[in-house]
Amino acid sequence: LIQGKKLGITAEASIQPTFTLNKSLYLLSTDYKHYADGNNLMRKWNINSAVGINLTYKTGVYQWFLGPQARFQHLPTYSNKYPITEYLMDYGIRLGFIKQLK
């Protein structure tokens, strides 16, 4: 969005397909007291999307970024047969750096 010599502001958006490799899964029962085998209730494929705005700072070959991010998981982790719901929206602070490979 805005880029100066050292400081800048960038916007980000992403769509991220996910695949679960976990082989043994246990689910919490609806009374929250017991666990059950949940391998047949877990979704193997899902999709996430994220948006955010970052403040960037350039130091030599690195560009550091820091800013808020909202992330949304489009489907629940478990199939619709599982009665306990989960929160599909997450908010957080993203911190990282970028280094160009030459």
Coordinates of C-alpha atoms in Angstrom, one line a residue:
L1 CA 0.0 0.0 0.0
I2 CA 2.7 2.5 1.1
Q3 CA 6.4 1.9 0.8
G4 CA 9.2 4.3 1.9
K5 CA 12.9 3.8 2.2
K6 CA 12.6 1.8 5.4
L7 CA 9.0 1.9 6.6
G8 CA 5.9 0.7 4.8
I9 CA 2.3 -0.6 5.1
T10 CA 1.3 -3.8 3.3
A11 CA -2.0 -5.6 3.0
E12 CA -2.3 -9.4 2.8
A13 CA -4.9 -11.9 1.8
S14 CA -4.5 -15.7 1.4
I15 CA -6.5 -18.9 0.7
Q16 CA -4.9 -22.0 2.2
P17 CA -6.0 -25.5 1.5
T18 CA -5.2 -27.9 4.4
F19 CA -4.8 -31.6 4.7
T20 CA -4.7 -33.5 8.0
L21 CA -2.1 -36.2 8.5
N22 CA -3.2 -37.3 12.0
K23 CA -4.1 -41.0 12.2
S24 CA -5.3 -41.3 15.8
L25 CA -8.0 -38.9 16.9
Y26 CA -10.1 -38.9 20.1
L27 CA -13.2 -36.7 20.5
L28 CA -14.7 -35.3 23.7
S29 CA -18.2 -36.6 24.4
T30 CA -21.2 -34.3 24.6
D31 CA -21.2 -34.6 28.4
Y32 CA -17.5 -33.4 28.4
K33 CA -16.4 -36.3 30.6
H34 CA -15.3 -39.1 28.2
Y35 CA -13.4 -39.5 25.0
A36 CA -14.3 -41.6 22.0
D37 CA -12.6 -42.7 18.8
G38 CA -13.2 -39.9 16.2
N39 CA -11.2 -41.1 13.2
N40 CA -14.3 -41.4 11.0
L41 CA -15.6 -37.9 12.0
M42 CA -12.6 -35.8 11.1
R43 CA -12.4 -34.0 7.8
K44 CA -9.1 -34.7 5.9
W45 CA -9.4 -31.6 3.6
N46 CA -10.3 -28.1 4.7
I47 CA -9.8 -24.6 3.5
N48 CA -8.7 -21.4 5.4
S49 CA -8.5 -17.8 4.4
A50 CA -6.7 -14.9 6.1
V51 CA -6.6 -11.1 5.7
G52 CA -4.4 -8.6 7.5
I53 CA -2.5 -5.3 7.4
N54 CA 1.2 -5.1 8.3
L55 CA 3.6 -2.4 9.3
T56 CA 6.9 -3.2 7.5
Y57 CA 10.5 -2.2 8.3
K58 CA 13.4 -2.9 6.0
T59 CA 16.9 -3.7 7.5
G60 CA 19.5 -4.7 5.0
V61 CA 18.4 -7.9 3.2
Y62 CA 15.4 -8.5 5.6
Q63 CA 12.0 -6.9 5.6
W64 CA 10.2 -7.3 9.0
F65 CA 6.5 -7.2 9.3
L66 CA 4.0 -6.9 12.2
G67 CA 0.3 -6.5 12.2
P68 CA -3.2 -7.9 13.0
Q69 CA -4.5 -10.9 11.1
A70 CA -8.0 -12.4 10.9
R71 CA -8.1 -16.1 9.9
F72 CA -11.3 -18.0 9.0
Q73 CA -11.6 -21.8 8.7
H74 CA -14.4 -22.5 6.2
L75 CA -15.5 -25.9 7.4
P76 CA -15.5 -27.4 10.9
T77 CA -12.6 -29.7 11.7
Y78 CA -15.1 -32.5 12.3
S79 CA -18.0 -33.7 10.1
N80 CA -21.5 -32.4 10.7
K81 CA -22.4 -35.5 12.7
Y82 CA -20.2 -34.3 15.6
P83 CA -22.6 -32.2 17.9
I84 CA -20.0 -29.9 19.6
T85 CA -19.3 -26.7 17.6
E86 CA -16.0 -24.9 17.4
Y87 CA -15.0 -21.3 16.7
L88 CA -14.0 -20.9 13.0
M89 CA -12.7 -17.4 13.3
D90 CA -9.3 -16.5 14.9
Y91 CA -7.7 -13.1 15.4
G92 CA -4.1 -12.5 16.2
I93 CA -0.9 -10.6 15.7
R94 CA 1.4 -11.7 12.9
L95 CA 5.2 -11.2 13.2
G96 CA 7.7 -12.3 10.6
F97 CA 10.4 -11.5 8.1
I98 CA 11.1 -11.8 4.4
K99 CA 14.5 -12.4 2.8
Q100 CA 14.8 -12.4 -0.9
L101 CA 16.8 -15.4 -2.4
K102 CA 19.2 -14.4 -5.1

